[in-house]
mmCIF file of C-alpha atoms in Angstrom:
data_model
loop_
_atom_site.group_PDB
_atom_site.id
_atom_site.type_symbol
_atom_site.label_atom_id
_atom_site.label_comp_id
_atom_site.label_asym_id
_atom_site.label_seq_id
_atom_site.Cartn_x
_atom_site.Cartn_y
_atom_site.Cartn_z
ATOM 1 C CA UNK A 136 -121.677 82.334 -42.668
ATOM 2 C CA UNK A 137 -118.973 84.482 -43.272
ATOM 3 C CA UNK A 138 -116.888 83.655 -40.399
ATOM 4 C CA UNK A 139 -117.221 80.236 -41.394
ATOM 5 C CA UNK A 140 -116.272 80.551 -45.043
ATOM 6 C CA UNK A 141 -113.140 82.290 -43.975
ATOM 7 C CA UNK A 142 -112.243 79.704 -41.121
ATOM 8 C CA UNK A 143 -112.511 77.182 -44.389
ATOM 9 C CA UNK A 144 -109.822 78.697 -46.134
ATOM 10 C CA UNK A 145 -107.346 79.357 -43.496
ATOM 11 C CA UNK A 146 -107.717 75.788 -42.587
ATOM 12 C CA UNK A 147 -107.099 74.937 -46.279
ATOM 13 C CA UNK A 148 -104.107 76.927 -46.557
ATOM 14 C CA UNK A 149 -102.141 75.489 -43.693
ATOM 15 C CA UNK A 150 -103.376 71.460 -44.863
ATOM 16 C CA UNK A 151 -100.976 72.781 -48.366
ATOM 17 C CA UNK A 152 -98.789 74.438 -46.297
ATOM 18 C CA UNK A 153 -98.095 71.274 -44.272
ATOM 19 C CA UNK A 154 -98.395 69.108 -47.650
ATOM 20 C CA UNK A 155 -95.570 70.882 -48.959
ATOM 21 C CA UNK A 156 -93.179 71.213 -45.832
ATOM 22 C CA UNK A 157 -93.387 66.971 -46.065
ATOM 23 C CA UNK A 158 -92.774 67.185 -49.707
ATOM 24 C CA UNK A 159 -89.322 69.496 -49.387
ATOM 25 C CA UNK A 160 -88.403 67.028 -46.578
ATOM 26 C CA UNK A 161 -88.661 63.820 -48.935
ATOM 27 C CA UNK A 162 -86.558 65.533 -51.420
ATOM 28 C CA UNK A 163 -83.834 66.612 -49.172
ATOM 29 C CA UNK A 164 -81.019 64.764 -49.719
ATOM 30 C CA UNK A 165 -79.357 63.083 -47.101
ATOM 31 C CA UNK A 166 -76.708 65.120 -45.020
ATOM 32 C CA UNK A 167 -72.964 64.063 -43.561
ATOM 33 C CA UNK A 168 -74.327 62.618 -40.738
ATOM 34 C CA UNK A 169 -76.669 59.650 -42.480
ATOM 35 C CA UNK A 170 -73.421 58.920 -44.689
ATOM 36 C CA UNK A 171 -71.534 58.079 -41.747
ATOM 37 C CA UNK A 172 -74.282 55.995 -40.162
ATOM 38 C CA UNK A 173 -74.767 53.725 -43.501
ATOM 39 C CA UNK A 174 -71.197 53.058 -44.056
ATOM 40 C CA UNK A 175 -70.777 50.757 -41.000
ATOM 41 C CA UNK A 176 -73.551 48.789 -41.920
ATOM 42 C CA UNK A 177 -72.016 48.286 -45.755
ATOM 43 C CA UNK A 178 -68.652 46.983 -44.130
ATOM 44 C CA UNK A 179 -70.583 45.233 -41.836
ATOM 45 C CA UNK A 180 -72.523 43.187 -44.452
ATOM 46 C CA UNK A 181 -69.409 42.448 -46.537
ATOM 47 C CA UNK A 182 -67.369 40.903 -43.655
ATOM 48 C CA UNK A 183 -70.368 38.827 -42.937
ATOM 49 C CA UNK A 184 -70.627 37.486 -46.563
ATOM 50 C CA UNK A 185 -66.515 36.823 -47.145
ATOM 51 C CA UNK A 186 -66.915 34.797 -43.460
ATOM 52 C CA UNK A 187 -69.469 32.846 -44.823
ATOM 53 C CA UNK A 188 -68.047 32.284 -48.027
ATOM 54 C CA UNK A 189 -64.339 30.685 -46.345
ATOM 55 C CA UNK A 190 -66.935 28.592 -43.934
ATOM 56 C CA UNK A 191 -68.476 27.194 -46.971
ATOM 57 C CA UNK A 192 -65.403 26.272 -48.511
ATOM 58 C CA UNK A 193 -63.613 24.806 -45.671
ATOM 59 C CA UNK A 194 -66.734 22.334 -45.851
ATOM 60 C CA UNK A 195 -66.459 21.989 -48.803
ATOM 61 C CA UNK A 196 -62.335 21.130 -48.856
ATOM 62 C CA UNK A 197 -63.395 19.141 -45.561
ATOM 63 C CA UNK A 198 -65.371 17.011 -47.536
ATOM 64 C CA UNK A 199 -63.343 16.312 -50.477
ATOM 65 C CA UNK A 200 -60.396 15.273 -48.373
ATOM 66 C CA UNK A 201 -60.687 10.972 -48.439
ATOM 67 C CA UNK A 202 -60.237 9.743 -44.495
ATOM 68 C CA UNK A 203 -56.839 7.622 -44.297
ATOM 69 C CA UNK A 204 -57.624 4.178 -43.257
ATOM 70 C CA UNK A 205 -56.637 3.251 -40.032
ATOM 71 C CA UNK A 206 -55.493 -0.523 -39.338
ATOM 72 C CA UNK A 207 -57.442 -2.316 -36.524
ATOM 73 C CA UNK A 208 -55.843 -4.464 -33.918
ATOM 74 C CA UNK A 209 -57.074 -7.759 -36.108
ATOM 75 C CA UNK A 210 -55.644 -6.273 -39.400
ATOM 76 C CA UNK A 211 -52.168 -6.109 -37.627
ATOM 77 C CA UNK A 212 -51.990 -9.417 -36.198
ATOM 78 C CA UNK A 213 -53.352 -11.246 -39.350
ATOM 79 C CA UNK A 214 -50.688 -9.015 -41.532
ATOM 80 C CA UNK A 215 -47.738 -11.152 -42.354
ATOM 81 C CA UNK A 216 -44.828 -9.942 -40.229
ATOM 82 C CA UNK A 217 -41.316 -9.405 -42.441
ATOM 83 C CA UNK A 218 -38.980 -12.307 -41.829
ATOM 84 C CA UNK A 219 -35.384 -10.585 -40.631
ATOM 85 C CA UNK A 220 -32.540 -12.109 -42.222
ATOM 86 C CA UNK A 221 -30.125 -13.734 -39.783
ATOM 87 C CA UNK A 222 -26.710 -12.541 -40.055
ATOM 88 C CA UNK A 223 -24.128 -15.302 -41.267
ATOM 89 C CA UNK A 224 -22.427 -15.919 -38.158
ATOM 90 C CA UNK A 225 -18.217 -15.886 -39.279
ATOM 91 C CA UNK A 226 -15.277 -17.140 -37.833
ATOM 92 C CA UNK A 227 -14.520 -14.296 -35.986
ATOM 93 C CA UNK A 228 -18.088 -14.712 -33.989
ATOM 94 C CA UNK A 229 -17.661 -17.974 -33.240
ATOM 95 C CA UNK A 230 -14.075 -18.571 -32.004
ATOM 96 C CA UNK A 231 -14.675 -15.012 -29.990
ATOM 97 C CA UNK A 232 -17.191 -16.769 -27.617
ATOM 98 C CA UNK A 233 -14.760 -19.791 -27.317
ATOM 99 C CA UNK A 234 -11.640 -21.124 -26.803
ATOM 100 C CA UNK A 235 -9.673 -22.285 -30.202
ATOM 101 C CA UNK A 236 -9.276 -25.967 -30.113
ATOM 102 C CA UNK A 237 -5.519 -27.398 -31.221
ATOM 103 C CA UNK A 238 -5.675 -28.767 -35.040
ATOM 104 C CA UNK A 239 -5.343 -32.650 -35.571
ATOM 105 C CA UNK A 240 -5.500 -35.007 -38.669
ATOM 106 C CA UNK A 241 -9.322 -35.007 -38.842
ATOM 107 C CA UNK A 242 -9.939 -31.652 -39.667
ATOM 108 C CA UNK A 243 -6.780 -31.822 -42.508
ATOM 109 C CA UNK A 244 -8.936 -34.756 -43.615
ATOM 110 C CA UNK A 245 -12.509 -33.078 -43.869
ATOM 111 C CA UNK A 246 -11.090 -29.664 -45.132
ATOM 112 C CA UNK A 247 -9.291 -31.549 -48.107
ATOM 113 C CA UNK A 248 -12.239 -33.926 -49.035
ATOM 114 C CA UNK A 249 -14.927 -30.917 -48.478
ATOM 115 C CA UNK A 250 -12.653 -28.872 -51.203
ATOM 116 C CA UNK A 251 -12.489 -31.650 -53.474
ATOM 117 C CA UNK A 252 -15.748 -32.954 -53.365
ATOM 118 C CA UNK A 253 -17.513 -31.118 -56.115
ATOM 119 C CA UNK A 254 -14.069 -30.929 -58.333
ATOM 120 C CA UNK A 255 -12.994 -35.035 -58.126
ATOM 121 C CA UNK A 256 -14.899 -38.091 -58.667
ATOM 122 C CA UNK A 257 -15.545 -40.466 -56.018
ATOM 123 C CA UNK A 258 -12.797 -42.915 -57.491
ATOM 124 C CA UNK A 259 -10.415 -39.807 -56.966
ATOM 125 C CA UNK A 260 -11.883 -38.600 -54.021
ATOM 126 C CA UNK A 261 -11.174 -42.167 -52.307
ATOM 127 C CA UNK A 262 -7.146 -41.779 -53.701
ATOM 128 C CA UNK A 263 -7.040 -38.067 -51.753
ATOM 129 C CA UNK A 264 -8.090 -39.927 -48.155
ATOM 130 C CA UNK A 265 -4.757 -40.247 -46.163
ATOM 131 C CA UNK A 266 -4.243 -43.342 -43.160
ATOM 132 C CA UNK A 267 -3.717 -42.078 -40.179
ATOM 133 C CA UNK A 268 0.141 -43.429 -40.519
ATOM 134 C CA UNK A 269 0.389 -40.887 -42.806
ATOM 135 C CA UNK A 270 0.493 -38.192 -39.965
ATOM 136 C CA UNK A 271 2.951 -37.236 -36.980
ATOM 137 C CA UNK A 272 1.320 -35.959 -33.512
ATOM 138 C CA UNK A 273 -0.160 -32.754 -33.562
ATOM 139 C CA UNK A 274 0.398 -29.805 -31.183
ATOM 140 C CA UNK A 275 -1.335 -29.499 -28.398
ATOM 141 C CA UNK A 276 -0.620 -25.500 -28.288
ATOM 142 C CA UNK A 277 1.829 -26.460 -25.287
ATOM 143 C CA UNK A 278 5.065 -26.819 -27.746
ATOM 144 C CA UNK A 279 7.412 -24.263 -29.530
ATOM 145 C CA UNK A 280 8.411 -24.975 -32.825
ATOM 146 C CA UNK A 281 11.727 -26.306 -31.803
ATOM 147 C CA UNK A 282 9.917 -28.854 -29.026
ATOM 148 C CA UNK A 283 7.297 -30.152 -31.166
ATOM 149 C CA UNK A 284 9.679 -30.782 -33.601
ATOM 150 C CA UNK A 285 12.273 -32.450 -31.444
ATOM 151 C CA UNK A 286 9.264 -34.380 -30.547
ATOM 152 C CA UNK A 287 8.208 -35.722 -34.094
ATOM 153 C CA UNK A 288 11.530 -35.706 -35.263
ATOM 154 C CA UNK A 289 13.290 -37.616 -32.926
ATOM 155 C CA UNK A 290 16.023 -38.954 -35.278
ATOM 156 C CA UNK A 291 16.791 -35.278 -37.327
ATOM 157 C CA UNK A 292 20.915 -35.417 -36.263
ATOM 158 C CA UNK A 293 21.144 -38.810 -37.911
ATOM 159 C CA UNK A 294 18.866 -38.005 -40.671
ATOM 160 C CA UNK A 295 20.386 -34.473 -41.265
ATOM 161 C CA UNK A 296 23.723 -35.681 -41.657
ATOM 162 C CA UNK A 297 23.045 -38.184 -44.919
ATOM 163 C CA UNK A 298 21.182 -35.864 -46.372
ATOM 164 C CA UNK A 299 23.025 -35.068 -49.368
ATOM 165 C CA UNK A 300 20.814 -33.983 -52.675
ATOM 166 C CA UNK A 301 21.035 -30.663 -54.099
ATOM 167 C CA UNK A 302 17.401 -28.739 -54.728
ATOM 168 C CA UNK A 303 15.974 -30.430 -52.212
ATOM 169 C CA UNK A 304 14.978 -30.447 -47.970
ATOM 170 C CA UNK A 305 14.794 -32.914 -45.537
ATOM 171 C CA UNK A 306 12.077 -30.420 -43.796
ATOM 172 C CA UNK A 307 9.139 -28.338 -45.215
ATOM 173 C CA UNK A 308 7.610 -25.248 -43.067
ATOM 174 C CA UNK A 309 4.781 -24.455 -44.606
ATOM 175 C CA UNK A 310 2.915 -20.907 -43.482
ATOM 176 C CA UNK A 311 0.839 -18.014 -43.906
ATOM 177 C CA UNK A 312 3.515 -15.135 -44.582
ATOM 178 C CA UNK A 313 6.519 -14.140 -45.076
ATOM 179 C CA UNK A 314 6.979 -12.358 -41.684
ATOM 180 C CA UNK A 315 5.776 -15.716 -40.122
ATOM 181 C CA UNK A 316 8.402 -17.314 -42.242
ATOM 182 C CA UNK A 317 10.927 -15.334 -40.776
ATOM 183 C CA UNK A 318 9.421 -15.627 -37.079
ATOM 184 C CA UNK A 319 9.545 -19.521 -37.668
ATOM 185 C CA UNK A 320 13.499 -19.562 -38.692
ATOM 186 C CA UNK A 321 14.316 -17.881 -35.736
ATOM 187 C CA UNK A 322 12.840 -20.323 -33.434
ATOM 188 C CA UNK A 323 14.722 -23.488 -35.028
ATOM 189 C CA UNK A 324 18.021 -22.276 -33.866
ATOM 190 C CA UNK A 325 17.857 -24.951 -30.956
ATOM 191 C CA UNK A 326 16.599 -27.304 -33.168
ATOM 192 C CA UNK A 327 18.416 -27.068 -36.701
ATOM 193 C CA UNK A 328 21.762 -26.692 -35.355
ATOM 194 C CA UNK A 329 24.422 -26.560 -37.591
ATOM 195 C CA UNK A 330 22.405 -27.278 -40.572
ATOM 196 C CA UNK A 331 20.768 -25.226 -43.418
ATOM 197 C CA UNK A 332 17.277 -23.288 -43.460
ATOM 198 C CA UNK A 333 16.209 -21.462 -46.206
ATOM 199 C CA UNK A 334 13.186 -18.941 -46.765
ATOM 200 C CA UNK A 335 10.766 -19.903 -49.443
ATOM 201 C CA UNK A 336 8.819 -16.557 -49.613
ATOM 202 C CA UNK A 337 8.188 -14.019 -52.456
ATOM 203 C CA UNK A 338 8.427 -10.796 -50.834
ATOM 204 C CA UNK A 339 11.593 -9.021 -51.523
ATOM 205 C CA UNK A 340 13.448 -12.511 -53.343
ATOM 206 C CA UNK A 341 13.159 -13.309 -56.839
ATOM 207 C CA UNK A 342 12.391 -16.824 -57.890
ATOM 208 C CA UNK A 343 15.114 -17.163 -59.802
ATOM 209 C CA UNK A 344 17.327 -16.261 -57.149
ATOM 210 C CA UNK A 345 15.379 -19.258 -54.760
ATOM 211 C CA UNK A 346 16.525 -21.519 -57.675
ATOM 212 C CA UNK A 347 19.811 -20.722 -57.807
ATOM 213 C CA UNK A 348 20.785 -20.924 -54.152
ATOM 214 C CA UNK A 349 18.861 -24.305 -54.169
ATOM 215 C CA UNK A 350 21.399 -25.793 -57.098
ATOM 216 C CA UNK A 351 23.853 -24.303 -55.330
ATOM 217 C CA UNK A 352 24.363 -26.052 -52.097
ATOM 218 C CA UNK A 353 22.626 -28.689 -49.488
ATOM 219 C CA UNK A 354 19.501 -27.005 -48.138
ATOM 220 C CA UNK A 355 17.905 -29.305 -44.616
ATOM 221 C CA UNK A 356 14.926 -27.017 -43.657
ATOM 222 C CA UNK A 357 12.768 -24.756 -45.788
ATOM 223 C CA UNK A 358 10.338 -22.570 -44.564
ATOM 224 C CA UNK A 359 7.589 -20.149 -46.814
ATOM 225 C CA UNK A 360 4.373 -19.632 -47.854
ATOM 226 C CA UNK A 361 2.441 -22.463 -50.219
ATOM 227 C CA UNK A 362 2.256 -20.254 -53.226
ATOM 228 C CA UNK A 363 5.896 -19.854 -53.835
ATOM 229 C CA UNK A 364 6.796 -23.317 -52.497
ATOM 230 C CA UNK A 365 4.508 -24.330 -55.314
ATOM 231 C CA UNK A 366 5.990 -21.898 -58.314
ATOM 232 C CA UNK A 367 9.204 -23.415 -57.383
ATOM 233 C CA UNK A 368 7.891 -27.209 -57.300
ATOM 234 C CA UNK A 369 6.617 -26.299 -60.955
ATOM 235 C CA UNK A 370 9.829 -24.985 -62.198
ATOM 236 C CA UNK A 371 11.984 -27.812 -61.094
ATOM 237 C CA UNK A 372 14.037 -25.863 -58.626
ATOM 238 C CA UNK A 373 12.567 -27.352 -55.719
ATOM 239 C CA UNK A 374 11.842 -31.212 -55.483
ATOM 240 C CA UNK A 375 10.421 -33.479 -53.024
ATOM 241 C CA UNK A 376 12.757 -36.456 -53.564
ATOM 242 C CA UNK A 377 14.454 -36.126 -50.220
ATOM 243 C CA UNK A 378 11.065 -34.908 -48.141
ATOM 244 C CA UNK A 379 10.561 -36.613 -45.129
ATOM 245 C CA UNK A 380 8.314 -33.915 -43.226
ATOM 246 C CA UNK A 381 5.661 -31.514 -43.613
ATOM 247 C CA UNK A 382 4.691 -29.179 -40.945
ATOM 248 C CA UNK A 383 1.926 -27.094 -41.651
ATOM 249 C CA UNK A 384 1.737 -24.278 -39.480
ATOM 250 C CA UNK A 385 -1.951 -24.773 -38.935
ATOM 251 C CA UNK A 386 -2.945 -23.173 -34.981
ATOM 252 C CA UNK A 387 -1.764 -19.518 -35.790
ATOM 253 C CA UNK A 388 -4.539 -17.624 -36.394
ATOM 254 C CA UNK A 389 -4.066 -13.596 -36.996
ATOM 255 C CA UNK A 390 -6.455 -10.479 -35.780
ATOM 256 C CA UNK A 391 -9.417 -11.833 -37.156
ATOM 257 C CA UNK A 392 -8.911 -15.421 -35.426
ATOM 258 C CA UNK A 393 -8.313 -16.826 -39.422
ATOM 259 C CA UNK A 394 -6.110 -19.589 -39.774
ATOM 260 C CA UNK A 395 -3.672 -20.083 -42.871
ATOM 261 C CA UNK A 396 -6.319 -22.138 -44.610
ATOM 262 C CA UNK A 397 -9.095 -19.810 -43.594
ATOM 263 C CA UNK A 398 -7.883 -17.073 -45.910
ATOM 264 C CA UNK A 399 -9.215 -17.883 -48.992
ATOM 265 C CA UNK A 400 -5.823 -17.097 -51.407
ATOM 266 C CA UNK A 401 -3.847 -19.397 -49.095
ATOM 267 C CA UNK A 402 -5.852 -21.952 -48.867
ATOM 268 C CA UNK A 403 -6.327 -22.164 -53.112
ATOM 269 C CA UNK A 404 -2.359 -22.316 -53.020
ATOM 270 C CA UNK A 405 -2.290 -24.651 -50.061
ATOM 271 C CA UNK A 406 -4.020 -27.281 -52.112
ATOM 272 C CA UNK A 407 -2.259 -26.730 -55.073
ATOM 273 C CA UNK A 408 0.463 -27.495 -53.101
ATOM 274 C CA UNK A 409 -0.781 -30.888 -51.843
ATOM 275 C CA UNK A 410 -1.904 -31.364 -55.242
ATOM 276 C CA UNK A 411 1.697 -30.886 -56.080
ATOM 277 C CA UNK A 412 3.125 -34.550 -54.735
ATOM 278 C CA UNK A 413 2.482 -33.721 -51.168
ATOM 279 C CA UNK A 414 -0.756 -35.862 -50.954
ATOM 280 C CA UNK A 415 1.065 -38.555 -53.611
ATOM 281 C CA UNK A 416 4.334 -39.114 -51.102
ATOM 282 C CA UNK A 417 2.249 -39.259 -48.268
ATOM 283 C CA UNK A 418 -0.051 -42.410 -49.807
ATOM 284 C CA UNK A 419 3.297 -43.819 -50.909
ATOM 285 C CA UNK A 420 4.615 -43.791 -46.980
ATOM 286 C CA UNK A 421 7.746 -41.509 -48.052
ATOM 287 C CA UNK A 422 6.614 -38.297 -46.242
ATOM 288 C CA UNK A 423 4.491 -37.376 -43.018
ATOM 289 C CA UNK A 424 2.799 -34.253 -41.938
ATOM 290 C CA UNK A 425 2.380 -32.325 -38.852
ATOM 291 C CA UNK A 426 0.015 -30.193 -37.517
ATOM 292 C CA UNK A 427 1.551 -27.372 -35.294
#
């Protein structure tokens, strides 16, 4: 009985001993070494959560975003197609894919009927229509000035010589320029002779200066541009009492293959200047015009 009671107690003393060797382990707190292994899983955990998080909101931007609309095949054939404007085809285009045809009284006719049509009446309109008597032969672009006009003007030395009146030619030159003015004077010299040409220009000659050489002496042939033939008409220094010819110097064209009465400024003084009489002697049978 003894040996039992003690075996009891020694038995009972290591179950507390034990008890309490678990108890001093629980409250141990824990060392370096279970730091280190924890901290891994922390960082671990809060990756894992921020990746998630920009997942969910890239699905959420994905969403949001509207899907452009794309056009099917049928949508773009039954979508009206812009119209192109055509480019105004000028005189330049045309006359550069052909060859220029030589002026002749027709196309005098239609220019000054087309100009007039919206500013005359038809009454007046009828008046402005010239007979074809009214015209010499045109150039065919073969002629120089002095040929053609040897041609038209068969009669000039007879003609020439009883001319007589003061501010006044036997033959008007009508042109674009003055430098064409100039050009044309040179080439009459086998034609004029011994008689007198004058230039009827503005650049570098005063009107009044025109005017006064006019009054001055006998003047045959004058040669300028239809503005200033015009100022001088108006102010009485030039008159068309002794005018027999007008030759319009109608095939020249310059860089942009224009004619004189292509140029819009010319061609408003042009008209003036067949406003001027021109049109008036030529119904009248006292003058003719020429195309060269």
């Amino acid at each position: 009985m003894g040996d039992d009671l003690g075996d009891e107690w020694w038995q009972h003393e290591d179950a507390s001993e034990a008890e309490q060797e678990e108890e001093t382990e629980q409250e141990i707190p824990p060392t370096d070494k279970t730091i280190t292994k924890t901290k891994p899983e922390k960082r671990k955990t809060i990756t894992e959560t921020t990746d998630k998080a920009k997942k969910k909101k890239q699905i959420e931007e994905s969403r949001c975003v509207i899907p452009q609309k794309t056009e099917t095949e049928d949508e773009k054939s039954t979508k009206p197609k812009k119209k192109r404007k055509k480019k105004k085809k000028t005189i330049t285009d045309v006359l550069a894919t052909s060859e220029p045809k030589p002026g002749c009284a027709a196309d005098l006719q239609s220019m000054v009927s087309l100009y007039f049509s919206d500013k005359r009446s038809v009454i007046e309109q009828e008046e402005l229509t010239l007979q074809d008597s009214c015209f010499l032969s045109s150039n065919d672009l073969t002629h120089t000035l002095s040929s053609y006009l040897k041609l038209v003007c068969p009669k000039w030395a007879k003609i020439q010589k009883q001319h007589t009146e003061k501010s006044s030619v036997i033959l008007l030159i009508v042109c674009s320029s003055a430098l064409r003015a100039i050009e044309l004077i040179k080439q009459l010299t086998t034609f004029k002779g011994e008689t007198k040409a004058m230039k009827l220009f503005a650049k570098h000659i005063k009107i009044e200066e025109q005017v006064n050489l006019l009054q001055k002496g006998v003047t045959h042939i004058g040669v300028g541009t239809p503005g200033r033939i015009s100022a001088l008409i108006e102010k009485d220094g030039l008159t068309l009492k002794s005018l027999r010819y007008v030759v319009l110097d109608w095939n020249l064209r310059d860089q942009k293959l224009r004619r004189m009465v292509d140029i819009p400024e010319i061609k408003l003084d042009f008209m003036k200047l067949l406003e001027g009489g021109i049109l008036t002697g030529c119904r009248e049978g006292k003058l003719k015009i020429g195309l060269f």
